[in-house]
């Protein structure tokens, strides 16, 4: 599923414009007077602050209360500023950490060593002025804000790739990747996983009678109905194609999948789907399969879906508005229509 580059660029622009200018700045210095001066200047410029008197305390703060900008003194007892820069760059934080190294040593070698340790910029401790510090903080804020916007835009782009744009169900791309992971888990830990492949009955008639816009509404609202009917949050639905959806039931054997299939078939038949053209009666046909029925050497997502698809075809052939479950991984042997008794019927 390909994303529109224009949407990505628009998202990035909106994220940048929506970012708040107030960021939290961590000030690290063992000298209380120097620390208080920096806090006063930074807060006056509109930033929130956190303080630490040692490198160890700073690292702990970054883990528990992340600050995207850090100003640290170079010369401190225990862990010095250069070591703090190196250790901070080894951390895993929710965003980029922009580091100022505050130093009284303006020799080129000292500056270079600080930058190599991971500092983004340095400030001369003896001759630093409030306007210069505020100006450099502005540069840091722009870089941090850009990184935050890029991160959010990429997260949204990733979400778009995993989601079917029309219905909101998971995409075919997500299905192929995630189902393979679930089957690997089945191989390793012998946990059952079952599939339900379903199709909206006579969906072409809905499009022909009401138009494709109403057909799209039916698809969206059918997905929402199915999602709400699933028994657990860990079960998920992907749009398999056209009017077909594939449901993955985690830690569920074929008998459990049959219970879910019966619930879905009945609920869809009992209550019409809402649309702007009014309520539209919708029924579904379902085919089910279970990974445990397939030999481990033959177990893959394609094989599992093929069995469910064969069962789905049997449901359509036998009159639709019903489910068909594979009992042996080869031929469909059990089915029940929406009109069956609460216990279902096996043949």
mmCIF file of C-alpha atoms in Angstrom:
data_model
loop_
_atom_site.group_PDB
_atom_site.id
_atom_site.type_symbol
_atom_site.label_atom_id
_atom_site.label_comp_id
_atom_site.label_asym_id
_atom_site.label_seq_id
_atom_site.Cartn_x
_atom_site.Cartn_y
_atom_site.Cartn_z
ATOM 1 C CA UNK A 1 0.000 0.000 0.000
ATOM 2 C CA UNK A 2 1.689 3.186 -1.163
ATOM 3 C CA UNK A 3 1.279 6.525 0.602
ATOM 4 C CA UNK A 4 0.755 9.845 -1.115
ATOM 5 C CA UNK A 5 3.920 12.004 -0.721
ATOM 6 C CA UNK A 6 1.716 15.104 -0.727
ATOM 7 C CA UNK A 7 -0.142 13.874 2.341
ATOM 8 C CA UNK A 8 3.189 13.258 4.079
ATOM 9 C CA UNK A 9 4.445 16.786 3.323
ATOM 10 C CA UNK A 10 1.155 18.334 4.428
ATOM 11 C CA UNK A 11 1.250 16.357 7.670
ATOM 12 C CA UNK A 12 4.813 17.515 8.376
ATOM 13 C CA UNK A 13 3.859 21.167 7.786
ATOM 14 C CA UNK A 14 0.870 20.906 10.110
ATOM 15 C CA UNK A 15 2.931 19.202 12.808
ATOM 16 C CA UNK A 16 5.582 21.917 12.698
ATOM 17 C CA UNK A 17 3.026 24.698 12.968
ATOM 18 C CA UNK A 18 1.251 22.954 15.850
ATOM 19 C CA UNK A 19 4.338 22.407 18.031
ATOM 20 C CA UNK A 20 4.511 24.379 21.249
ATOM 21 C CA UNK A 21 7.573 26.665 21.580
ATOM 22 C CA UNK A 22 7.939 25.863 25.300
ATOM 23 C CA UNK A 23 10.362 22.976 25.695
ATOM 24 C CA UNK A 24 11.896 21.570 28.841
ATOM 25 C CA UNK A 25 15.603 22.262 29.316
ATOM 26 C CA UNK A 26 17.737 20.188 31.674
ATOM 27 C CA UNK A 27 20.504 22.208 33.331
ATOM 28 C CA UNK A 28 23.373 20.204 34.812
ATOM 29 C CA UNK A 29 25.961 21.950 36.995
ATOM 30 C CA UNK A 30 27.439 21.253 40.417
ATOM 31 C CA UNK A 31 27.802 25.003 41.080
ATOM 32 C CA UNK A 32 24.493 26.290 42.592
ATOM 33 C CA UNK A 33 25.148 29.916 41.551
ATOM 34 C CA UNK A 34 25.901 28.980 37.927
ATOM 35 C CA UNK A 35 22.874 26.691 37.912
ATOM 36 C CA UNK A 36 20.571 29.408 39.276
ATOM 37 C CA UNK A 37 21.814 31.910 36.683
ATOM 38 C CA UNK A 38 21.138 29.510 33.804
ATOM 39 C CA UNK A 39 17.691 28.659 35.174
ATOM 40 C CA UNK A 40 16.778 32.331 35.375
ATOM 41 C CA UNK A 41 17.909 33.068 31.795
ATOM 42 C CA UNK A 42 16.270 29.969 30.314
ATOM 43 C CA UNK A 43 12.967 30.509 32.121
ATOM 44 C CA UNK A 44 12.930 34.178 31.140
ATOM 45 C CA UNK A 45 13.201 33.042 27.517
ATOM 46 C CA UNK A 46 10.003 31.003 27.922
ATOM 47 C CA UNK A 47 11.372 27.508 28.514
ATOM 48 C CA UNK A 48 10.579 25.185 31.378
ATOM 49 C CA UNK A 49 13.544 23.826 33.306
ATOM 50 C CA UNK A 50 14.759 20.836 35.277
ATOM 51 C CA UNK A 51 18.028 20.778 37.214
ATOM 52 C CA UNK A 52 20.638 18.214 38.171
ATOM 53 C CA UNK A 53 23.837 18.660 40.169
ATOM 54 C CA UNK A 54 25.693 15.688 38.714
ATOM 55 C CA UNK A 55 25.963 13.593 35.578
ATOM 56 C CA UNK A 56 24.454 10.582 37.323
ATOM 57 C CA UNK A 57 21.404 12.595 38.396
ATOM 58 C CA UNK A 58 21.051 13.989 34.873
ATOM 59 C CA UNK A 59 20.974 10.524 33.306
ATOM 60 C CA UNK A 60 18.331 9.419 35.775
ATOM 61 C CA UNK A 61 16.200 12.480 34.985
ATOM 62 C CA UNK A 62 16.478 11.859 31.244
ATOM 63 C CA UNK A 63 15.111 8.348 31.760
ATOM 64 C CA UNK A 64 12.196 9.364 33.981
ATOM 65 C CA UNK A 65 11.350 12.904 32.801
ATOM 66 C CA UNK A 66 12.872 13.357 29.342
ATOM 67 C CA UNK A 67 14.014 16.865 28.413
ATOM 68 C CA UNK A 68 14.814 17.424 24.717
ATOM 69 C CA UNK A 69 17.516 20.044 25.469
ATOM 70 C CA UNK A 70 20.342 19.678 27.990
ATOM 71 C CA UNK A 71 22.932 22.245 29.081
ATOM 72 C CA UNK A 72 25.745 20.605 31.012
ATOM 73 C CA UNK A 73 28.937 21.901 32.597
ATOM 74 C CA UNK A 74 32.099 20.202 31.350
ATOM 75 C CA UNK A 75 34.022 20.127 34.631
ATOM 76 C CA UNK A 76 32.083 18.370 37.386
ATOM 77 C CA UNK A 77 33.206 15.965 40.121
ATOM 78 C CA UNK A 78 32.463 12.333 39.444
ATOM 79 C CA UNK A 79 31.024 12.112 35.931
ATOM 80 C CA UNK A 80 32.216 15.097 33.894
ATOM 81 C CA UNK A 81 30.300 16.712 31.032
ATOM 82 C CA UNK A 82 32.144 14.867 28.266
ATOM 83 C CA UNK A 83 31.372 11.493 29.848
ATOM 84 C CA UNK A 84 27.765 12.593 30.375
ATOM 85 C CA UNK A 85 27.492 13.385 26.648
ATOM 86 C CA UNK A 86 28.783 9.919 25.735
ATOM 87 C CA UNK A 87 26.463 8.172 28.192
ATOM 88 C CA UNK A 88 23.461 10.230 27.109
ATOM 89 C CA UNK A 89 24.045 9.303 23.461
ATOM 90 C CA UNK A 90 23.814 5.641 24.461
ATOM 91 C CA UNK A 91 20.332 6.168 25.948
ATOM 92 C CA UNK A 92 17.009 5.391 24.279
ATOM 93 C CA UNK A 93 14.712 8.392 24.564
ATOM 94 C CA UNK A 94 11.345 9.319 23.039
ATOM 95 C CA UNK A 95 12.982 12.057 20.953
ATOM 96 C CA UNK A 96 16.258 13.686 20.004
ATOM 97 C CA UNK A 97 18.392 15.119 22.831
ATOM 98 C CA UNK A 98 20.145 18.371 21.900
ATOM 99 C CA UNK A 99 23.198 18.885 24.131
ATOM 100 C CA UNK A 100 25.045 22.093 24.979
ATOM 101 C CA UNK A 101 28.457 21.618 26.605
ATOM 102 C CA UNK A 102 29.274 24.504 28.917
ATOM 103 C CA UNK A 103 33.035 24.926 29.285
ATOM 104 C CA UNK A 104 35.565 27.349 30.669
ATOM 105 C CA UNK A 105 38.191 25.772 28.398
ATOM 106 C CA UNK A 106 37.945 27.393 24.988
ATOM 107 C CA UNK A 107 40.920 25.604 23.459
ATOM 108 C CA UNK A 108 40.141 24.015 20.106
ATOM 109 C CA UNK A 109 41.079 20.527 21.315
ATOM 110 C CA UNK A 110 38.674 20.782 24.253
ATOM 111 C CA UNK A 111 35.840 21.918 21.988
ATOM 112 C CA UNK A 112 36.528 19.131 19.497
ATOM 113 C CA UNK A 113 36.610 16.478 22.218
ATOM 114 C CA UNK A 114 33.234 17.662 23.486
ATOM 115 C CA UNK A 115 31.655 17.610 20.031
ATOM 116 C CA UNK A 116 33.081 14.139 19.369
ATOM 117 C CA UNK A 117 31.581 12.959 22.648
ATOM 118 C CA UNK A 118 28.121 13.852 21.346
ATOM 119 C CA UNK A 119 27.570 17.527 22.166
ATOM 120 C CA UNK A 120 25.688 19.513 19.512
ATOM 121 C CA UNK A 121 27.037 22.918 20.561
ATOM 122 C CA UNK A 122 29.281 24.466 23.172
ATOM 123 C CA UNK A 123 29.065 27.608 25.282
ATOM 124 C CA UNK A 124 31.974 29.472 26.831
ATOM 125 C CA UNK A 125 31.313 29.633 30.549
ATOM 126 C CA UNK A 126 33.376 32.756 31.220
ATOM 127 C CA UNK A 127 32.014 34.993 28.518
ATOM 128 C CA UNK A 128 28.507 33.661 27.914
ATOM 129 C CA UNK A 129 25.819 36.347 27.616
ATOM 130 C CA UNK A 130 22.094 35.936 28.092
ATOM 131 C CA UNK A 131 21.217 37.052 24.521
ATOM 132 C CA UNK A 132 23.690 34.575 23.012
ATOM 133 C CA UNK A 133 22.364 31.737 25.169
ATOM 134 C CA UNK A 134 18.764 32.540 24.193
ATOM 135 C CA UNK A 135 19.702 32.727 20.507
ATOM 136 C CA UNK A 136 21.432 29.341 20.638
ATOM 137 C CA UNK A 137 18.486 27.870 22.493
ATOM 138 C CA UNK A 138 16.317 29.083 19.624
ATOM 139 C CA UNK A 139 18.456 27.131 17.180
ATOM 140 C CA UNK A 140 18.201 24.059 19.403
ATOM 141 C CA UNK A 141 14.431 24.448 19.641
ATOM 142 C CA UNK A 142 14.094 24.552 15.849
ATOM 143 C CA UNK A 143 16.131 21.369 15.435
ATOM 144 C CA UNK A 144 14.260 19.551 18.211
ATOM 145 C CA UNK A 145 10.896 20.705 16.830
ATOM 146 C CA UNK A 146 11.796 19.509 13.350
ATOM 147 C CA UNK A 147 12.837 16.112 14.720
ATOM 148 C CA UNK A 148 9.561 15.839 16.640
ATOM 149 C CA UNK A 149 7.551 16.731 13.535
ATOM 150 C CA UNK A 150 9.441 14.210 11.415
ATOM 151 C CA UNK A 151 8.918 11.505 14.024
ATOM 152 C CA UNK A 152 5.178 12.159 14.187
ATOM 153 C CA UNK A 153 4.841 12.327 10.417
ATOM 154 C CA UNK A 154 6.708 9.043 10.037
ATOM 155 C CA UNK A 155 4.522 7.428 12.699
ATOM 156 C CA UNK A 156 1.436 8.601 10.833
ATOM 157 C CA UNK A 157 2.842 7.362 7.531
ATOM 158 C CA UNK A 158 3.547 3.988 9.146
ATOM 159 C CA UNK A 159 -0.007 3.917 10.472
ATOM 160 C CA UNK A 160 -1.359 4.726 7.009
ATOM 161 C CA UNK A 161 0.619 1.833 5.537
ATOM 162 C CA UNK A 162 -0.858 -0.528 8.132
ATOM 163 C CA UNK A 163 -4.464 0.634 7.720
ATOM 164 C CA UNK A 164 -6.966 0.226 4.913
ATOM 165 C CA UNK A 165 -7.894 3.768 3.900
ATOM 166 C CA UNK A 166 -11.560 3.030 3.195
ATOM 167 C CA UNK A 167 -12.640 0.902 6.145
ATOM 168 C CA UNK A 168 -10.093 1.511 8.901
ATOM 169 C CA UNK A 169 -9.316 -2.211 9.140
ATOM 170 C CA UNK A 170 -5.730 -3.393 8.955
ATOM 171 C CA UNK A 171 -4.277 -3.422 5.453
ATOM 172 C CA UNK A 172 -3.318 -6.427 3.344
ATOM 173 C CA UNK A 173 0.328 -5.458 3.880
ATOM 174 C CA UNK A 174 -0.074 -5.546 7.659
ATOM 175 C CA UNK A 175 -1.922 -8.859 7.419
ATOM 176 C CA UNK A 176 0.865 -10.574 5.511
ATOM 177 C CA UNK A 177 3.530 -9.412 7.933
ATOM 178 C CA UNK A 178 1.657 -9.903 11.196
ATOM 179 C CA UNK A 179 0.100 -13.248 10.335
ATOM 180 C CA UNK A 180 3.545 -14.651 9.563
ATOM 181 C CA UNK A 181 4.657 -13.555 13.039
ATOM 182 C CA UNK A 182 1.623 -15.198 14.635
ATOM 183 C CA UNK A 183 2.336 -18.461 12.837
ATOM 184 C CA UNK A 184 5.950 -18.366 13.969
ATOM 185 C CA UNK A 185 4.640 -18.013 17.518
ATOM 186 C CA UNK A 186 2.399 -21.035 16.897
ATOM 187 C CA UNK A 187 5.386 -23.094 15.774
ATOM 188 C CA UNK A 188 7.521 -22.162 18.740
ATOM 189 C CA UNK A 189 5.004 -22.253 21.584
ATOM 190 C CA UNK A 190 2.242 -24.475 20.200
ATOM 191 C CA UNK A 191 -0.427 -21.810 20.739
ATOM 192 C CA UNK A 192 -3.488 -22.151 18.494
ATOM 193 C CA UNK A 193 -4.458 -19.457 16.007
ATOM 194 C CA UNK A 194 -7.504 -19.533 13.730
ATOM 195 C CA UNK A 195 -8.678 -17.533 10.733
ATOM 196 C CA UNK A 196 -12.136 -16.502 9.610
ATOM 197 C CA UNK A 197 -12.324 -15.341 6.001
ATOM 198 C CA UNK A 198 -15.663 -13.680 5.300
ATOM 199 C CA UNK A 199 -17.417 -12.122 2.359
ATOM 200 C CA UNK A 200 -20.441 -9.792 2.222
ATOM 201 C CA UNK A 201 -23.176 -11.690 0.385
ATOM 202 C CA UNK A 202 -24.331 -10.205 -2.943
ATOM 203 C CA UNK A 203 -22.382 -7.019 -2.384
ATOM 204 C CA UNK A 204 -22.560 -6.176 -6.103
ATOM 205 C CA UNK A 205 -26.324 -5.840 -5.752
ATOM 206 C CA UNK A 206 -25.814 -3.178 -3.073
ATOM 207 C CA UNK A 207 -23.491 -1.203 -5.345
ATOM 208 C CA UNK A 208 -25.854 -1.584 -8.307
ATOM 209 C CA UNK A 209 -28.925 -0.501 -6.349
ATOM 210 C CA UNK A 210 -27.544 2.230 -4.109
ATOM 211 C CA UNK A 211 -24.312 3.315 -5.808
ATOM 212 C CA UNK A 212 -20.685 2.876 -4.857
ATOM 213 C CA UNK A 213 -20.710 5.649 -2.242
ATOM 214 C CA UNK A 214 -23.356 3.768 -0.256
ATOM 215 C CA UNK A 215 -21.458 0.550 -0.910
ATOM 216 C CA UNK A 216 -18.414 2.146 0.707
ATOM 217 C CA UNK A 217 -20.532 3.082 3.742
ATOM 218 C CA UNK A 218 -21.708 -0.515 4.012
ATOM 219 C CA UNK A 219 -18.094 -1.731 3.934
ATOM 220 C CA UNK A 220 -17.040 0.723 6.649
ATOM 221 C CA UNK A 221 -19.998 -0.015 8.900
ATOM 222 C CA UNK A 222 -19.683 -3.747 8.374
ATOM 223 C CA UNK A 223 -16.085 -3.580 9.560
ATOM 224 C CA UNK A 224 -17.140 -1.600 12.640
ATOM 225 C CA UNK A 225 -19.878 -4.105 13.418
ATOM 226 C CA UNK A 226 -17.487 -7.029 13.067
ATOM 227 C CA UNK A 227 -14.844 -5.306 15.203
ATOM 228 C CA UNK A 228 -17.357 -4.673 17.986
ATOM 229 C CA UNK A 229 -18.478 -8.317 17.873
ATOM 230 C CA UNK A 230 -15.002 -9.765 18.400
ATOM 231 C CA UNK A 231 -14.659 -11.194 21.906
ATOM 232 C CA UNK A 232 -11.165 -9.873 22.747
ATOM 233 C CA UNK A 233 -8.938 -6.906 22.025
ATOM 234 C CA UNK A 234 -6.106 -9.175 20.833
ATOM 235 C CA UNK A 235 -8.193 -10.443 17.879
ATOM 236 C CA UNK A 236 -7.916 -8.282 14.776
ATOM 237 C CA UNK A 237 -9.407 -7.736 11.330
ATOM 238 C CA UNK A 238 -7.778 -6.957 7.987
ATOM 239 C CA UNK A 239 -9.448 -6.077 4.719
ATOM 240 C CA UNK A 240 -8.464 -8.930 2.451
ATOM 241 C CA UNK A 241 -9.805 -7.426 -0.754
ATOM 242 C CA UNK A 242 -13.037 -5.992 -2.188
ATOM 243 C CA UNK A 243 -15.810 -6.983 0.211
ATOM 244 C CA UNK A 244 -13.725 -9.634 1.979
ATOM 245 C CA UNK A 245 -12.356 -9.369 5.504
ATOM 246 C CA UNK A 246 -9.997 -11.731 7.299
ATOM 247 C CA UNK A 247 -10.209 -12.120 11.079
ATOM 248 C CA UNK A 248 -7.261 -13.467 13.070
ATOM 249 C CA UNK A 249 -8.246 -15.117 16.359
ATOM 250 C CA UNK A 250 -5.292 -15.416 18.717
ATOM 251 C CA UNK A 251 -5.009 -18.427 21.045
ATOM 252 C CA UNK A 252 -8.221 -19.823 19.560
ATOM 253 C CA UNK A 253 -8.768 -23.375 18.329
ATOM 254 C CA UNK A 254 -11.265 -24.331 15.629
ATOM 255 C CA UNK A 255 -14.107 -24.897 18.088
ATOM 256 C CA UNK A 256 -13.605 -21.427 19.526
ATOM 257 C CA UNK A 257 -13.433 -19.977 16.016
ATOM 258 C CA UNK A 258 -16.728 -21.724 15.180
ATOM 259 C CA UNK A 259 -18.411 -20.018 18.134
ATOM 260 C CA UNK A 260 -17.160 -16.628 16.921
ATOM 261 C CA UNK A 261 -18.242 -17.361 13.328
ATOM 262 C CA UNK A 262 -21.733 -18.285 14.486
ATOM 263 C CA UNK A 263 -21.978 -15.049 16.469
ATOM 264 C CA UNK A 264 -20.874 -12.963 13.487
ATOM 265 C CA UNK A 265 -23.215 -14.628 10.984
ATOM 266 C CA UNK A 266 -26.212 -14.273 13.283
ATOM 267 C CA UNK A 267 -25.528 -10.698 14.332
ATOM 268 C CA UNK A 268 -25.079 -9.525 10.748
ATOM 269 C CA UNK A 269 -28.310 -11.197 9.633
ATOM 270 C CA UNK A 270 -30.315 -9.968 12.623
ATOM 271 C CA UNK A 271 -29.595 -6.232 12.308
ATOM 272 C CA UNK A 272 -29.341 -4.230 9.044
ATOM 273 C CA UNK A 273 -26.323 -2.024 8.408
ATOM 274 C CA UNK A 274 -26.936 1.715 8.796
ATOM 275 C CA UNK A 275 -26.231 3.956 5.798
ATOM 276 C CA UNK A 276 -27.229 7.387 4.552
ATOM 277 C CA UNK A 277 -29.719 5.584 2.264
ATOM 278 C CA UNK A 278 -31.301 3.941 5.299
ATOM 279 C CA UNK A 279 -30.847 0.500 6.888
ATOM 280 C CA UNK A 280 -29.567 -2.109 4.405
ATOM 281 C CA UNK A 281 -29.902 -5.839 5.154
ATOM 282 C CA UNK A 282 -26.481 -7.510 4.982
ATOM 283 C CA UNK A 283 -25.485 -11.125 5.486
ATOM 284 C CA UNK A 284 -22.063 -12.717 5.374
ATOM 285 C CA UNK A 285 -20.521 -16.023 4.403
ATOM 286 C CA UNK A 286 -17.585 -17.287 6.454
ATOM 287 C CA UNK A 287 -14.862 -19.896 6.082
ATOM 288 C CA UNK A 288 -12.606 -20.918 8.954
ATOM 289 C CA UNK A 289 -9.265 -22.663 9.400
ATOM 290 C CA UNK A 290 -6.865 -23.432 12.263
ATOM 291 C CA UNK A 291 -3.068 -23.499 12.143
ATOM 292 C CA UNK A 292 -2.796 -26.585 14.364
ATOM 293 C CA UNK A 293 -4.482 -28.698 11.676
ATOM 294 C CA UNK A 294 -1.605 -28.163 9.271
ATOM 295 C CA UNK A 295 1.668 -30.049 9.522
ATOM 296 C CA UNK A 296 4.417 -27.780 10.860
ATOM 297 C CA UNK A 297 6.456 -28.303 7.700
ATOM 298 C CA UNK A 298 3.524 -27.039 5.584
ATOM 299 C CA UNK A 299 2.385 -24.260 7.906
ATOM 300 C CA UNK A 300 2.450 -20.802 6.346
ATOM 301 C CA UNK A 301 0.010 -17.932 5.936
ATOM 302 C CA UNK A 302 -0.757 -18.798 2.307
ATOM 303 C CA UNK A 303 -1.704 -22.366 3.209
ATOM 304 C CA UNK A 304 -3.877 -21.280 6.135
ATOM 305 C CA UNK A 305 -5.732 -18.699 4.048
ATOM 306 C CA UNK A 306 -6.224 -21.186 1.202
ATOM 307 C CA UNK A 307 -8.064 -23.549 3.563
ATOM 308 C CA UNK A 308 -10.260 -20.734 4.896
ATOM 309 C CA UNK A 309 -10.956 -19.609 1.326
ATOM 310 C CA UNK A 310 -12.032 -23.124 0.335
ATOM 311 C CA UNK A 311 -14.425 -23.174 3.288
ATOM 312 C CA UNK A 312 -15.735 -19.729 2.336
ATOM 313 C CA UNK A 313 -16.460 -21.035 -1.158
ATOM 314 C CA UNK A 314 -18.404 -23.929 0.390
ATOM 315 C CA UNK A 315 -20.496 -21.452 2.405
ATOM 316 C CA UNK A 316 -21.370 -19.556 -0.765
ATOM 317 C CA UNK A 317 -22.098 -22.734 -2.693
ATOM 318 C CA UNK A 318 -24.419 -24.033 0.007
ATOM 319 C CA UNK A 319 -26.581 -20.917 0.142
ATOM 320 C CA UNK A 320 -24.597 -18.103 1.809
ATOM 321 C CA UNK A 321 -25.475 -16.531 5.175
ATOM 322 C CA UNK A 322 -23.580 -19.315 6.942
ATOM 323 C CA UNK A 323 -20.166 -20.429 8.118
ATOM 324 C CA UNK A 324 -18.101 -23.460 7.136
ATOM 325 C CA UNK A 325 -15.229 -24.755 9.236
ATOM 326 C CA UNK A 326 -12.478 -27.125 8.166
ATOM 327 C CA UNK A 327 -12.107 -30.011 10.603
ATOM 328 C CA UNK A 328 -9.171 -31.777 8.998
ATOM 329 C CA UNK A 329 -7.353 -29.049 7.084
ATOM 330 C CA UNK A 330 -8.448 -30.607 3.798
ATOM 331 C CA UNK A 331 -12.206 -30.615 3.256
ATOM 332 C CA UNK A 332 -14.992 -28.553 4.854
ATOM 333 C CA UNK A 333 -16.946 -30.892 7.105
ATOM 334 C CA UNK A 334 -18.982 -28.653 9.392
ATOM 335 C CA UNK A 335 -21.297 -25.774 8.628
ATOM 336 C CA UNK A 336 -24.132 -23.812 10.161
ATOM 337 C CA UNK A 337 -26.416 -21.122 8.771
ATOM 338 C CA UNK A 338 -27.657 -18.079 10.614
ATOM 339 C CA UNK A 339 -30.999 -19.793 11.070
ATOM 340 C CA UNK A 340 -29.470 -22.736 12.979
ATOM 341 C CA UNK A 341 -30.082 -23.410 16.626
ATOM 342 C CA UNK A 342 -27.896 -21.816 19.278
ATOM 343 C CA UNK A 343 -25.708 -24.883 19.383
ATOM 344 C CA UNK A 344 -25.170 -24.898 15.601
ATOM 345 C CA UNK A 345 -25.309 -27.960 13.369
ATOM 346 C CA UNK A 346 -22.462 -30.217 12.315
ATOM 347 C CA UNK A 347 -22.492 -32.319 9.156
#
